[in-house]
Coordinates of C-alpha atoms and ligand atoms in Angstrom, one line a residue:
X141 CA 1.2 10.8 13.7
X142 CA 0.7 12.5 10.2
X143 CA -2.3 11.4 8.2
X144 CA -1.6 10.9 4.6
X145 CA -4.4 11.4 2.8
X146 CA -6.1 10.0 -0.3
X147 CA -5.9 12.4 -3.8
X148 CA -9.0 13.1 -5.3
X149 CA -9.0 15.9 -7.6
X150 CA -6.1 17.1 -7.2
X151 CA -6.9 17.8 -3.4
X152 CA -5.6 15.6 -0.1
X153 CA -8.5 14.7 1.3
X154 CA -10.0 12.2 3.9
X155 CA -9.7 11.2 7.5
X156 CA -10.5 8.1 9.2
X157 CA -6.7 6.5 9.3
X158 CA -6.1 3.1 9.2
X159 CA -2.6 2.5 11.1
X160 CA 0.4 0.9 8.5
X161 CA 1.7 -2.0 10.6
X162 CA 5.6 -3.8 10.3
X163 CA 5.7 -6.8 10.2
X164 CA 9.2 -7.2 11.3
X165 CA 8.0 -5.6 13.9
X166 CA 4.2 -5.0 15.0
X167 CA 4.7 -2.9 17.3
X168 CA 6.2 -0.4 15.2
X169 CA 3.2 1.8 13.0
X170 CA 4.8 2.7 9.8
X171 CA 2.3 5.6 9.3
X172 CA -1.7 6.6 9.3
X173 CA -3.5 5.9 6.1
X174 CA -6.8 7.7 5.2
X175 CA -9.5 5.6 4.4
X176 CA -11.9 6.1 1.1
X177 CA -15.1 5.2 1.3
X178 CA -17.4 4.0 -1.7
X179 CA -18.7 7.8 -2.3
X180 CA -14.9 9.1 -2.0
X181 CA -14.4 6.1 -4.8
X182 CA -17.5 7.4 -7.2
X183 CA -16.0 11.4 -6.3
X184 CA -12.4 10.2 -7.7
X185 CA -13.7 8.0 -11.0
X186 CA -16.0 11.6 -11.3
X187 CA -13.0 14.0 -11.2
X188 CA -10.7 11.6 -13.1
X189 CA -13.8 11.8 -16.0
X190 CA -13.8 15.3 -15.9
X191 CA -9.7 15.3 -16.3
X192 CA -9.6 13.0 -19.3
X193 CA -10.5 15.1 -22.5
X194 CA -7.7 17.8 -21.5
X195 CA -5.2 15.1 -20.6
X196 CA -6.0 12.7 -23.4
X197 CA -4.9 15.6 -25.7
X198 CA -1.8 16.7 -23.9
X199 CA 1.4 17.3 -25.8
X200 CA 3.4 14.4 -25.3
X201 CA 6.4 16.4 -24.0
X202 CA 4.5 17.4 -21.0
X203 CA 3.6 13.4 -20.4
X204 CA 7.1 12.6 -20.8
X205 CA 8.2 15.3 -18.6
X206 CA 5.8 14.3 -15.8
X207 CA 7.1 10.7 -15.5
X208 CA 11.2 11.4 -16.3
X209 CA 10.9 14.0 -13.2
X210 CA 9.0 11.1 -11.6
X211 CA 11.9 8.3 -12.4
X212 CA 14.4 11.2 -11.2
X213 CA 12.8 11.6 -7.9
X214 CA 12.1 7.9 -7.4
X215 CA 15.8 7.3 -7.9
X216 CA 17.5 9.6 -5.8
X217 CA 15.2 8.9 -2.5
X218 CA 15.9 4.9 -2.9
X219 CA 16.9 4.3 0.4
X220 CA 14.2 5.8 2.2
X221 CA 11.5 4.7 -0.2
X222 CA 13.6 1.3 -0.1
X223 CA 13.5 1.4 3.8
X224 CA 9.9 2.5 3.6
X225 CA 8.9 -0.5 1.7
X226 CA 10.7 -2.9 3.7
X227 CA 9.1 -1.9 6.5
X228 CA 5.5 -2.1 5.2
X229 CA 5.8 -5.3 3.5
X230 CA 8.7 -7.4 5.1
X231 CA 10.7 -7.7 2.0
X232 CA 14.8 -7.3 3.2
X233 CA 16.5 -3.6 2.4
X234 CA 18.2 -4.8 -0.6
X235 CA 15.4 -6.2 -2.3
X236 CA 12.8 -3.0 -1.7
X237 CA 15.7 -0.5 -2.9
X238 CA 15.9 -3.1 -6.2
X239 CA 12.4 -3.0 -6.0
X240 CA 12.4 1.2 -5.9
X241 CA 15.1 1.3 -8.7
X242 CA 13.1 -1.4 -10.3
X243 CA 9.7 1.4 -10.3
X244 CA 12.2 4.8 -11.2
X245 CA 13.1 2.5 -14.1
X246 CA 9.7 1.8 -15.3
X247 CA 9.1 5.8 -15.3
X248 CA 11.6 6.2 -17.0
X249 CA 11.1 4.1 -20.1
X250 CA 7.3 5.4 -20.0
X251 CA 8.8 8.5 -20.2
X252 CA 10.5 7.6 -23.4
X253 CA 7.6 5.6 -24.9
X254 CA 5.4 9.0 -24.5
X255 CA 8.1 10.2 -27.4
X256 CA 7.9 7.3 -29.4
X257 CA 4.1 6.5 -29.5
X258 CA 3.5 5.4 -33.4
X259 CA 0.7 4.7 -35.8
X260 CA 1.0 3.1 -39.2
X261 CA -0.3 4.7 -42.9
X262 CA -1.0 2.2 -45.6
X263 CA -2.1 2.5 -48.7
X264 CA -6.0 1.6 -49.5
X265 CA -7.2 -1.3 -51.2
X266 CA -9.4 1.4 -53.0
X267 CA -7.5 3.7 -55.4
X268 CA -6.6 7.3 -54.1
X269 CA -7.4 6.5 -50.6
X270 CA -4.6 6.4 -47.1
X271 CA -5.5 4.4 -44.4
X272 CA -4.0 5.8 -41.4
X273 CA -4.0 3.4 -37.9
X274 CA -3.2 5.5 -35.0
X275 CA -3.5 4.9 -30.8
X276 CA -5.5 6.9 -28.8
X277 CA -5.7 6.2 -24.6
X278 CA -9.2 4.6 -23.8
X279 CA -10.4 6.7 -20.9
X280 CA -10.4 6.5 -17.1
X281 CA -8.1 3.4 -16.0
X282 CA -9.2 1.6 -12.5
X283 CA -5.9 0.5 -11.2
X284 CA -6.2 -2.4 -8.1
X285 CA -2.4 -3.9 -6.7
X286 CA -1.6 -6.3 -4.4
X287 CA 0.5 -5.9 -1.4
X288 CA 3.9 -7.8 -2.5
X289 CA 5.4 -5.1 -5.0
X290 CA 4.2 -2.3 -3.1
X291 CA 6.2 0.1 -5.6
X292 CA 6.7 -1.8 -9.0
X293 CA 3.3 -3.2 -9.2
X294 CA 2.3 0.7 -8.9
X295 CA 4.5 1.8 -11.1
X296 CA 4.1 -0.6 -14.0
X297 CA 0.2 0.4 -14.4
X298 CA 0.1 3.9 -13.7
X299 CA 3.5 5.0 -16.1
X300 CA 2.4 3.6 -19.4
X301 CA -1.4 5.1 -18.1
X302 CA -0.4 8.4 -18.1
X303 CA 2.2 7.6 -20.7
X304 CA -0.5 7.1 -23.5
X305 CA -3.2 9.6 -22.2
X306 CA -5.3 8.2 -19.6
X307 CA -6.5 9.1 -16.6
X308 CA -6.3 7.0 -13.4
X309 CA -8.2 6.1 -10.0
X310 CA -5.7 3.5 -8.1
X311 CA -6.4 1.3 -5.4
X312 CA -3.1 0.2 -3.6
X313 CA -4.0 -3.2 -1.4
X314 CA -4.9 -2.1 1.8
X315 CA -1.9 -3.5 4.1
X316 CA 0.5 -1.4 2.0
X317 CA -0.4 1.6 1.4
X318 CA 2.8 3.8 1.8
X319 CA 4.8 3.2 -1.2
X320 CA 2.0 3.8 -3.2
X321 CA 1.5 7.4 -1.2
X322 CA 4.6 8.1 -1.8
X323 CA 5.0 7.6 -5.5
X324 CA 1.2 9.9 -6.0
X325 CA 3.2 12.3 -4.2
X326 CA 5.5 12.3 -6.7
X327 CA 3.7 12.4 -9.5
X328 CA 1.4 15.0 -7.9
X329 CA 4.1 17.6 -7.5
X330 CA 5.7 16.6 -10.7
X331 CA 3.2 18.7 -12.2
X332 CA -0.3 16.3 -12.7
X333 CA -3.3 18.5 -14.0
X334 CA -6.2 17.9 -11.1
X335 CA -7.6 14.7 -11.4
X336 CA -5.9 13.2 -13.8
X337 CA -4.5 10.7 -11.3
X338 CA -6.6 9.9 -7.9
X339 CA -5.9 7.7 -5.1
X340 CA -8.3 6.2 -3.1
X341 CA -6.7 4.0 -0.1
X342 CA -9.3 1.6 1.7
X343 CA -10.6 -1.6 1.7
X344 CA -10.7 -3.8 -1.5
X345 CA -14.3 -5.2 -0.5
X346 CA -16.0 -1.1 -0.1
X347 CA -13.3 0.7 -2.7
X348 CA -12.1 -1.9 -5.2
X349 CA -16.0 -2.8 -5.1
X350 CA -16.9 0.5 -5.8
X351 CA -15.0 0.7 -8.5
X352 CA -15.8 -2.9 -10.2
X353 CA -19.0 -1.4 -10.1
X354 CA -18.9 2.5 -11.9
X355 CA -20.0 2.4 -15.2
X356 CA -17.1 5.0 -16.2
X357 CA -14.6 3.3 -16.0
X358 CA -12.8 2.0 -19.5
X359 CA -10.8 -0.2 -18.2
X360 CA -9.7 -2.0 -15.3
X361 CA -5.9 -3.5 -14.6
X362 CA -5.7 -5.6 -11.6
X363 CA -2.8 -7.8 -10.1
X364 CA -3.9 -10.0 -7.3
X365 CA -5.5 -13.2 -6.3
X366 CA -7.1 -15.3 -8.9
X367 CA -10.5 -15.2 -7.3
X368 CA -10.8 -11.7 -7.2
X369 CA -10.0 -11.3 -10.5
X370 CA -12.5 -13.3 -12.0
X371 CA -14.8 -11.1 -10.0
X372 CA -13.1 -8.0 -11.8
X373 CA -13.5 -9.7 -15.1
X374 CA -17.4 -10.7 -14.5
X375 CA -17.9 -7.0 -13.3
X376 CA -16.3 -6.0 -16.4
X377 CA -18.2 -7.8 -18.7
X378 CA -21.4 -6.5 -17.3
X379 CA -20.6 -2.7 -17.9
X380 CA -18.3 -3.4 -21.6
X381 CA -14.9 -2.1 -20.4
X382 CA -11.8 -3.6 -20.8
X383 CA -9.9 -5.5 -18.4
X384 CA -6.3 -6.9 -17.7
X385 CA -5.9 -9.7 -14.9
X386 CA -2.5 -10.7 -13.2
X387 CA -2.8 -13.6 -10.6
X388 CA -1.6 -16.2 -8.8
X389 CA 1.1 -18.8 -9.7
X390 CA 2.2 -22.3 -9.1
X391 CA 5.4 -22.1 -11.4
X392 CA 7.5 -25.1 -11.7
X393 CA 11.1 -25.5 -12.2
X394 CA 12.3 -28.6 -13.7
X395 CA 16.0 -29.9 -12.8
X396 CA 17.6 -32.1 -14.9
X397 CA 20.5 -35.1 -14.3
X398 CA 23.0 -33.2 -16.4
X399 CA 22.2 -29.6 -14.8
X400 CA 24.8 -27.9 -13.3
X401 CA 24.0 -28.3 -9.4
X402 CA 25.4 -24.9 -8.0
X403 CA 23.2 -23.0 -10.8
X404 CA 20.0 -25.7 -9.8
X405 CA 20.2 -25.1 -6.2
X406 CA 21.0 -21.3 -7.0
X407 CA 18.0 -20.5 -8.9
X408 CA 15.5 -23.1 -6.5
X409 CA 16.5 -21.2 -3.1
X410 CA 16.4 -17.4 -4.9
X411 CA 12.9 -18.5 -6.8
X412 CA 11.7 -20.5 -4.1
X413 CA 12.2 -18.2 -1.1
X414 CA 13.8 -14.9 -1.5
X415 CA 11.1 -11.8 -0.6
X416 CA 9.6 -14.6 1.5
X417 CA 8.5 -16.6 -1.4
X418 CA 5.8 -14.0 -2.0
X419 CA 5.9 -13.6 -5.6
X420 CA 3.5 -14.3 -8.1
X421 CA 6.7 -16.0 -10.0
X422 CA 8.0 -17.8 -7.2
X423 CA 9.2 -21.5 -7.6
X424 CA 7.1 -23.6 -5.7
X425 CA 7.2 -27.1 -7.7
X426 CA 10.7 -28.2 -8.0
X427 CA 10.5 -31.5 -10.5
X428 CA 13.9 -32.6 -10.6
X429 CA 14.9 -36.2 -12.4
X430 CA 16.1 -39.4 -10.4
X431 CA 19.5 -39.5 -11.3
X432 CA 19.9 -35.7 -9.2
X433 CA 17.6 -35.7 -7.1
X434 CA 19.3 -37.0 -3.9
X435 CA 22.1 -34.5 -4.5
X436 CA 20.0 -31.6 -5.4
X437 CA 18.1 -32.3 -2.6
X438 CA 20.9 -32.2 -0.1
X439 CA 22.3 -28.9 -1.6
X440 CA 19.6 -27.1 -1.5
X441 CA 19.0 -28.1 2.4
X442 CA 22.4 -27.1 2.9
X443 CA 21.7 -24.3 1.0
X444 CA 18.4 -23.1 3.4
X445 CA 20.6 -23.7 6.5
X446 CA 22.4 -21.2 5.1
X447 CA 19.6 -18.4 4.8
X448 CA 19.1 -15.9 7.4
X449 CA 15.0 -15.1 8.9
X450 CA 15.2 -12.1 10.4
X451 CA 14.3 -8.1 10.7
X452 CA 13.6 -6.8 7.1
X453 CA 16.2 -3.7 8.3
X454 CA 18.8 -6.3 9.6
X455 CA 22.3 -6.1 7.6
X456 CA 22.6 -10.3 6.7
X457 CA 18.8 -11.0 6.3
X458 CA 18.2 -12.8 3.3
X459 CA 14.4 -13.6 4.6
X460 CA 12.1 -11.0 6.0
X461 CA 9.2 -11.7 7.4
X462 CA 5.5 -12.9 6.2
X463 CA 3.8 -10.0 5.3
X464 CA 0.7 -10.6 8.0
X465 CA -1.2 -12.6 10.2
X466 CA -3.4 -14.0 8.1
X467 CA -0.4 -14.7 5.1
X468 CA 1.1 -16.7 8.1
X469 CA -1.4 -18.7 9.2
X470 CA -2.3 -19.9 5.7
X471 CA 1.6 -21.1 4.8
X472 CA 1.1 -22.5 8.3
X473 CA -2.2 -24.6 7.5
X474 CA -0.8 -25.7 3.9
X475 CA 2.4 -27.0 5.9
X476 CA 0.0 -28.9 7.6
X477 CA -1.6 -29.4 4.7
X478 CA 1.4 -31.2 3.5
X479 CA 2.4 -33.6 6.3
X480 CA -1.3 -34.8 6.0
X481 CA -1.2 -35.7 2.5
X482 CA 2.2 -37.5 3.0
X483 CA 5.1 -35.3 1.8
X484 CA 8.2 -35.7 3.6
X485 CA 9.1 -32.5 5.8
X486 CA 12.8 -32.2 4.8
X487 CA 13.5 -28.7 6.0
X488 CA 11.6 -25.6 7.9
X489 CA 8.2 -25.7 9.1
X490 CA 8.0 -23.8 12.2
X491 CA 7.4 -20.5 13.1
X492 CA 10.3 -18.3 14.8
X493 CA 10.9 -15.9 16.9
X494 CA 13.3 -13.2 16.7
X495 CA 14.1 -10.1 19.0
X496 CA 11.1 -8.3 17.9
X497 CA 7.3 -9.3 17.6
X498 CA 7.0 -10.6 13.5
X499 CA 5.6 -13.1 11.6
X500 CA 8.6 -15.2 11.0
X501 CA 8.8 -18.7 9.1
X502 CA 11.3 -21.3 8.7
X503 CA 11.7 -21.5 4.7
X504 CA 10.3 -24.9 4.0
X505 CA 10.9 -27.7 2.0
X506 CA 9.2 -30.9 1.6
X507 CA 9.8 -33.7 -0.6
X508 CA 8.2 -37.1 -1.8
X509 CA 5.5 -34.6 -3.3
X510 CA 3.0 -35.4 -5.9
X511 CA 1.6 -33.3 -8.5
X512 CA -1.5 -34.6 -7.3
X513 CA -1.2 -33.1 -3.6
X514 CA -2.7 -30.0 -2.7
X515 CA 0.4 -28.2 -1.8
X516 CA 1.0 -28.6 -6.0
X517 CA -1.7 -27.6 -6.8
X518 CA -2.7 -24.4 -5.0
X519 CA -1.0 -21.6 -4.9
X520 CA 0.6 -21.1 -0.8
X521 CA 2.1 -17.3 -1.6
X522 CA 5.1 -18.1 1.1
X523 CA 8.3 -19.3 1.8
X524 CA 7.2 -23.0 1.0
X525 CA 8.4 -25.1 -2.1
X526 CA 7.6 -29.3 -3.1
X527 CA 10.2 -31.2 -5.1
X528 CA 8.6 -33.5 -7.0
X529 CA 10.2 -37.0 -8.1
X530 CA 10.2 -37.7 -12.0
X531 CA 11.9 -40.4 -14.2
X532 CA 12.9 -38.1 -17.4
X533 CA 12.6 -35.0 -19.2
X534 CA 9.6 -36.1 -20.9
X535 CA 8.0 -36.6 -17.1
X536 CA 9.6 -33.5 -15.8
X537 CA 7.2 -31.3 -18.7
X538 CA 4.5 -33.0 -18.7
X539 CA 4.4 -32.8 -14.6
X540 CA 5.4 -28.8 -15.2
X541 CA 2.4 -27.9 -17.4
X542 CA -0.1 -30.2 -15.8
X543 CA -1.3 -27.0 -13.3
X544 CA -4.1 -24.5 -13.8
X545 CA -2.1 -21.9 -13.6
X546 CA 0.8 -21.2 -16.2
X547 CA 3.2 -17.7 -15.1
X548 CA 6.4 -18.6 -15.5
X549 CA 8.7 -22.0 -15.6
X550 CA 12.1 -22.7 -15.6
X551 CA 14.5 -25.5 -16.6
X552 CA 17.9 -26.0 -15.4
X553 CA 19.7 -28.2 -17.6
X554 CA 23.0 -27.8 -20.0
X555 CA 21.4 -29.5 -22.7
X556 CA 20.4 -27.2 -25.6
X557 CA 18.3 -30.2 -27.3
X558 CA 16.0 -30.1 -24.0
X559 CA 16.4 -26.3 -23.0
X560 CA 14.9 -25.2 -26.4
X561 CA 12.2 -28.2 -26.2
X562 CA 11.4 -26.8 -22.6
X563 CA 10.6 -22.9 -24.0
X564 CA 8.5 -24.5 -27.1
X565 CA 6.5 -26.6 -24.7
X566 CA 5.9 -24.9 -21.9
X567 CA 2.4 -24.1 -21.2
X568 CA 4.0 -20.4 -19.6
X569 CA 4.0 -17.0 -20.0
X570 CA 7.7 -16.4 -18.8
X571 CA 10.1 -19.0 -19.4
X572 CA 14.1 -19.0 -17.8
X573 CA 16.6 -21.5 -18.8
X574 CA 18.9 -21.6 -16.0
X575 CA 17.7 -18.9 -13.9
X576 CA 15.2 -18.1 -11.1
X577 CA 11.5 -17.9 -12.4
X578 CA 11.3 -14.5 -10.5
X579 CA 13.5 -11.5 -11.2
X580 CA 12.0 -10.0 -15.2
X581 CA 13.3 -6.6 -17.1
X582 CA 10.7 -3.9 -17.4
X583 CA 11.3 -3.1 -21.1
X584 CA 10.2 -6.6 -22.6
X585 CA 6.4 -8.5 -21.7
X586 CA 5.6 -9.4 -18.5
X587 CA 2.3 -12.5 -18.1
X588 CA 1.3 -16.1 -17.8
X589 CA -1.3 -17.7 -19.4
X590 CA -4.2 -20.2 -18.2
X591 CA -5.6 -18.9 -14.9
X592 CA -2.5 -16.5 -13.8
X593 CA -3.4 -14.3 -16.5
X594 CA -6.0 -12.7 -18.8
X595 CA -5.9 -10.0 -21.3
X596 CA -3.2 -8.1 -23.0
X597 CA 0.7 -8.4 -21.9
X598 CA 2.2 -5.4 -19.5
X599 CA 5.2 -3.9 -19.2
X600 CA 7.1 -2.8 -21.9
X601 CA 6.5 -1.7 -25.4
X602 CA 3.2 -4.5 -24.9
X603 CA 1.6 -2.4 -22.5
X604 CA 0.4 -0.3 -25.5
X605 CA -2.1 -3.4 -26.2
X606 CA -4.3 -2.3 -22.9
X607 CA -3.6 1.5 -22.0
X608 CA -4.6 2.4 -26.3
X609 CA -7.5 1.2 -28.4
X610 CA -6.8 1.9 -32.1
X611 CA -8.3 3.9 -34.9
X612 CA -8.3 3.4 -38.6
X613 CA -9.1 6.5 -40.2
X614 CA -9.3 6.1 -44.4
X615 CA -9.0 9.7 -46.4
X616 CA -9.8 10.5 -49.7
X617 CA -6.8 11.9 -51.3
Ligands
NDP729 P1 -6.2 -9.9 -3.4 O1 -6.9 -10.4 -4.6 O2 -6.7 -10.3 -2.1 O3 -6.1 -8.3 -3.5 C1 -5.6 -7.6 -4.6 C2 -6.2 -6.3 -4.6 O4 -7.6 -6.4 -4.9 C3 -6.1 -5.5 -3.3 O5 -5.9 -4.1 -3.6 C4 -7.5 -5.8 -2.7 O6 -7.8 -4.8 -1.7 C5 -8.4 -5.7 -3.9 N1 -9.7 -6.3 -3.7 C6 -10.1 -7.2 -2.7 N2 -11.4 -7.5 -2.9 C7 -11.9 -6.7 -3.9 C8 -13.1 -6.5 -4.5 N3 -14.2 -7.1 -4.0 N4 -13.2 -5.6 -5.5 C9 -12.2 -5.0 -5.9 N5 -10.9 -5.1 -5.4 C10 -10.8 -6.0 -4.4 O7 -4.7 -10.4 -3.6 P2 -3.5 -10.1 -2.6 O8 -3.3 -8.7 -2.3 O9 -3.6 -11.0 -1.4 O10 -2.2 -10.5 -3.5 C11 -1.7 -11.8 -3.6 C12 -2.1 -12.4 -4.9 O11 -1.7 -11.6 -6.0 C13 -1.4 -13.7 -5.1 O12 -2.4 -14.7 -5.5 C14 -0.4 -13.5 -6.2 O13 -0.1 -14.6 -7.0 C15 -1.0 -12.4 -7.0 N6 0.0 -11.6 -7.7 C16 0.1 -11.8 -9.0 C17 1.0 -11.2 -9.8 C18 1.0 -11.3 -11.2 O14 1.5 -10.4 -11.9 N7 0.5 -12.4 -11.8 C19 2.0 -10.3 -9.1 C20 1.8 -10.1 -7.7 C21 0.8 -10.8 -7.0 P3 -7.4 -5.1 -0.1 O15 -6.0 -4.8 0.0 O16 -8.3 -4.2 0.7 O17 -7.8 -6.5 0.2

C-alpha cells in the first residue's frame, strides 16, 4: 500500500505509516499515513519561518489564484473525496460529499476575500496628518483539527491563512488523516511556494505537543476537545502568541407547546443524530414544555425507528457508524451513565451489528432527564440526546443557558414574541429558530461562547479578526 507522506518544505517526506482504519468496516485500511515526529514538527515550523517574508508579500492575485484552483479541484473530485471521507470517519456518502462541497466553498470565498482585503484612512485629530489602518498576516499559523470534519474543519483554517498571507504547519487529528492529505495535495500542486504550507501527520500528544511548545509560532487555531484547548491556550500564553479555541458543546434545543411538531421532531432527529451525533453543534438537550411533550416525545421515537445504522457507503443509511473504539465505548459508558442516574431509556442503547465489523449504535433517547444529570451536563460526542421536562418558556431558557458550554441553541416555536426573546437571551454563539443547531453557511461567523469557544470568530469575513493583526500608520502630509 502507498504511503502518503507528510509536506515539509515543500518536499514529501517521512516513513513510519500508521494504517487509516473504516470504521464501517475495520477490516478495510483506507490508506498508510506517515508519521511526524517532534523534530519533523520543529523542521516544518522552521521551513514555514523561512517561507513567510516572501509569502506575506505576495500579490494578492497569486493567493487568490492558489485557493480558486483549489475550490475548482475540490469540487469536481466530490465523490471520491466524499467517498474518501466517509470511509475514514463514518459519516454517510451524502453528508461527506456536502461536507467536500461544503470545504471547495470555503476556498472559494477565501479566494475572493484575497481581492477584497481592506484597510481604513481617516483623517488625524492633529492637523495635516492621515491615519491609515491597514491588515497585515501575523506570521506562521499552527493549525490542530479534530477528526469529525475531516475536510471542512481543514479547510476553514488553512483558506483565510493563506488568504491573508500566512504561512501554515497543520496537524490533522490523527484517526483521519486522508482528507486532510488530500486537500495539501491540492494546494501543493496548485502552485504553493515551498514551505508556505506544511503538514505534519502524527500523534496530537508528540506533534500537536511539539508545536504548543515552538516559540515561532504566531498563532495557534485549534478545534477539538475542551481540555486540550485550554492546554493550547496556557501554552500560548507562556510564549505571547495568539490563539483561537473551538470546542465541545452541550447545545440545547428548546420545544415549545405551540411549535409546529413535524419541524420540532425534524430539527431534534437531524441535530440530535445525523453524522452520528458527532458534531460540536449537535442537539443533545431537548427541553421541551409539558403541554408537547408526550407528543413530541412519541414522534420523535417514531421518528428514530425510522432511521437507518448502517455502512457509511450503503445507499439508505441515514447513520454511519461511531468513528472508533474508544468514541464507542464512551457513548456506551454515558448510556450507562444515564440509566444510573435515573433517566428513562426511551429509545436505542445497544450496540449493533451489521454485515461488516463497525462500531455501530442504536441512536438513543432517554427521557425524565434533569439538567442536573451528568448526561446534561457533559458533553457525550455521539448519537445520544436527553429531553428534559420544563413547565414554560421562561423554564425552557433558563434550563438552556444553565450549561458551561454555550455553541449553539435552538428554539422551535411559532411565536415571534418568544422566538426573538430566545436569540436576545441565549447565552450562545449560534442561535436557529426553527431549525437544526448543526448545518451553518461558510460566509457569515461561526463560534460559541463560555467554554466551547475562545478568541476571535471564524469563518467568513470574521476570520480576518485572527489570520491579520492591524497597523495604524499616521503620515505627515
Ligand atoms: P481532541 O482535543 O482530542 O483532539 C483535537 C486535536 O488536538 C487532534 O488533532 C489531536 O491529535 C490534537 N491533540 C491532542 N493532544 C494534543 C496535545 N497535547 N497538544 C496538541 N495537540 C493535541 O478532540 P477530538 O479530535 O476528540 O475532537 C472532538 C472534540 O472536538 C469534541 O469535544 C468536539 O466538540 C470538538 N469540536 C468542536 C468544534 C467547534 O467548532 N466548536 C467542531 C468540531 C469538534 P490526535 O488526533 O493525535 O489526538
Amino acid at each position: 500500500m502507498t504511503l502518503h507522506h507528510n509536506l515539509i518544505a515543500g518536499e514529501w517526506v517521512g516513513s513510519n505509516g500508521v494504517e487509516n482504519i473504516n470504521p464501517s468496516n475495520t477490516n478495510e485500511v483506507v490508506g498508510l499515513y506517515a508519521t511526524a515526529s517532534a523534530d519533523d514538527a520543529k523542521t516544518a515550523i522552521a521551513a514555514a519561518k523561512a517561507a513567510f517574508p516572501a509569502w506575506s508579500r505576495s500579490g494578492i492575485l497569486e493567493r487568490h489564484a492558489i485557493l480558486k484552483k483549489t475550490a475548482d479541484e475540490i469540487l469536481a473530485r466530490k465523490e471520491e473525496l466524499g467517498k474518501l471521507l466517509a470511509r475514514e470517519e463514518g459519516k454517510t456518502l451524502p453528508e461527506a460529499i456536502g461536507e467536500t462541497i461544503r470545504s471547495a466553498q470555503i476556498f472559494d470565498f477565501f479566494a475572493g476575500e484575497a481581492l477584497r482585503l481592506a484597510g481604513e484612512v481617516l483623517p488625524s485629530v492633529c492637523l495635516n496628518i492621515g491615519v491609515e489602518i491597514t491588515r497585515e498576516p501575523i506570521g506562521v499559523i499552527g493549525i490542530i483539527t479534530p477528526w469529525n470534519f475531516p475536510i471542512a474543519i481543514p479547510a476553514w483554517k488553512i483558506a483565510p491563512a493563506l488568504c491573508y498571507g500566512n504561512t501554515v504547519v497543520f496537524k490533522p487529528a490523527e484517526l483521519v488523516p486522508g482528507c486532510s492529505w488530500a486537500i495539501v495535495d491540492i494546494l501543493h500542486r496548485a502552485g504553493l511556494p515551498k514551505g508556505v504550507l506544511n503538514l505534519v501527520m502524527g500523534k496530537g500528544s508528540v506533534v500537536g505537543q511539539a508545536m504548543l511548545d515552538s516559540p515561532d509560532l504566531a498563532g495557534i487555531t485549534f478545534t477539538g476537545s475542551t481540555g486540550t484547548g485550554k492546554r493550547v491556550a496556557a501554552a500560548s500564553i507562556e510564549h505571547n502568541r495568539k490563539f483561537q479555541l473551538e470546542m465541545g458543546g452541550k447545545n440545547p434545543m428548546v420545544v415549545l407547546d405551540d411549535a409546529d411538531l413535524t419541524v420540532a421532531v425534524e430539527a431534534a432527529a437531524n441535530s440530535g443524530f445525523f453524522s452520528t451525533g458527532q458534531r460540536c453543534t449537535a442537539s443533545s438537550r431537548l427541553i421541551v414544555t409539558e403541554g408537547i411533550h408526550d407528543k413530541f416525545v412519541a414522534a420523535l421515537t417514531e421518528k428514530l425507528k425510522t432511521l437507518v445504522v448502517d455502512d457509511a457507503l450503503k445507499a439508505g443509511t441515514h447513520i454511519g457508524p461511531v468513528v472508533d473504539e474508544r468514541q464507542l465505548a464512551t457513548d456506551t459508558d454515558y448510556i450507562a451513565i444515564g440509566k444510573q442516574e435515573g433517566a428513562k431509556l426511551a429509545f436505542g442503547g445497544e450496540t449493533i451489528k451489521r454485515d461488516n465489523p463497525g462500531f455501530y449504535l442504536q441512536p438513543t433517547l432517554f427521557t425524565e432527564a434533569t439538567n442536573q444529570m451528568r448526561i446534561s451536563r457533559e458533553e457525550i460526542f455521539g448519537p445520544v440526546a436527553s429531553v428534559i421536562r420544563v413547565k414554560d418558556y421562561e423554564e425552557a431558557l433558563a434550563v438552556a443557558n444553565d450549561t458551561p458550554f454555550g455553541l449553539s441553541a435552538g428554539i422551535a416555536t411559532t411565536s415571534l414574541k418568544h422566538a426573538t426573546h430566545f436569540k436576545r437571551n441565549s447565552e450562545a454563539g449560534m442561535v436557529m429558530v426553527n431549525l437544526p443547531t448543526a448545518g451553518v453557511d461558510f460566509h457569515v461567523p461561526f463560534g460559541g461562547r463560555k467554554a466551547s469557544s475562545f478568541g476571535s470568530r471564524e469563518q467568513g469575513k470574521y476570520a480576518a479578526e485572527f489570520f491579520t493583526v492591524v497597523k495604524t500608520a499616521y503620515t505627515l502630509a
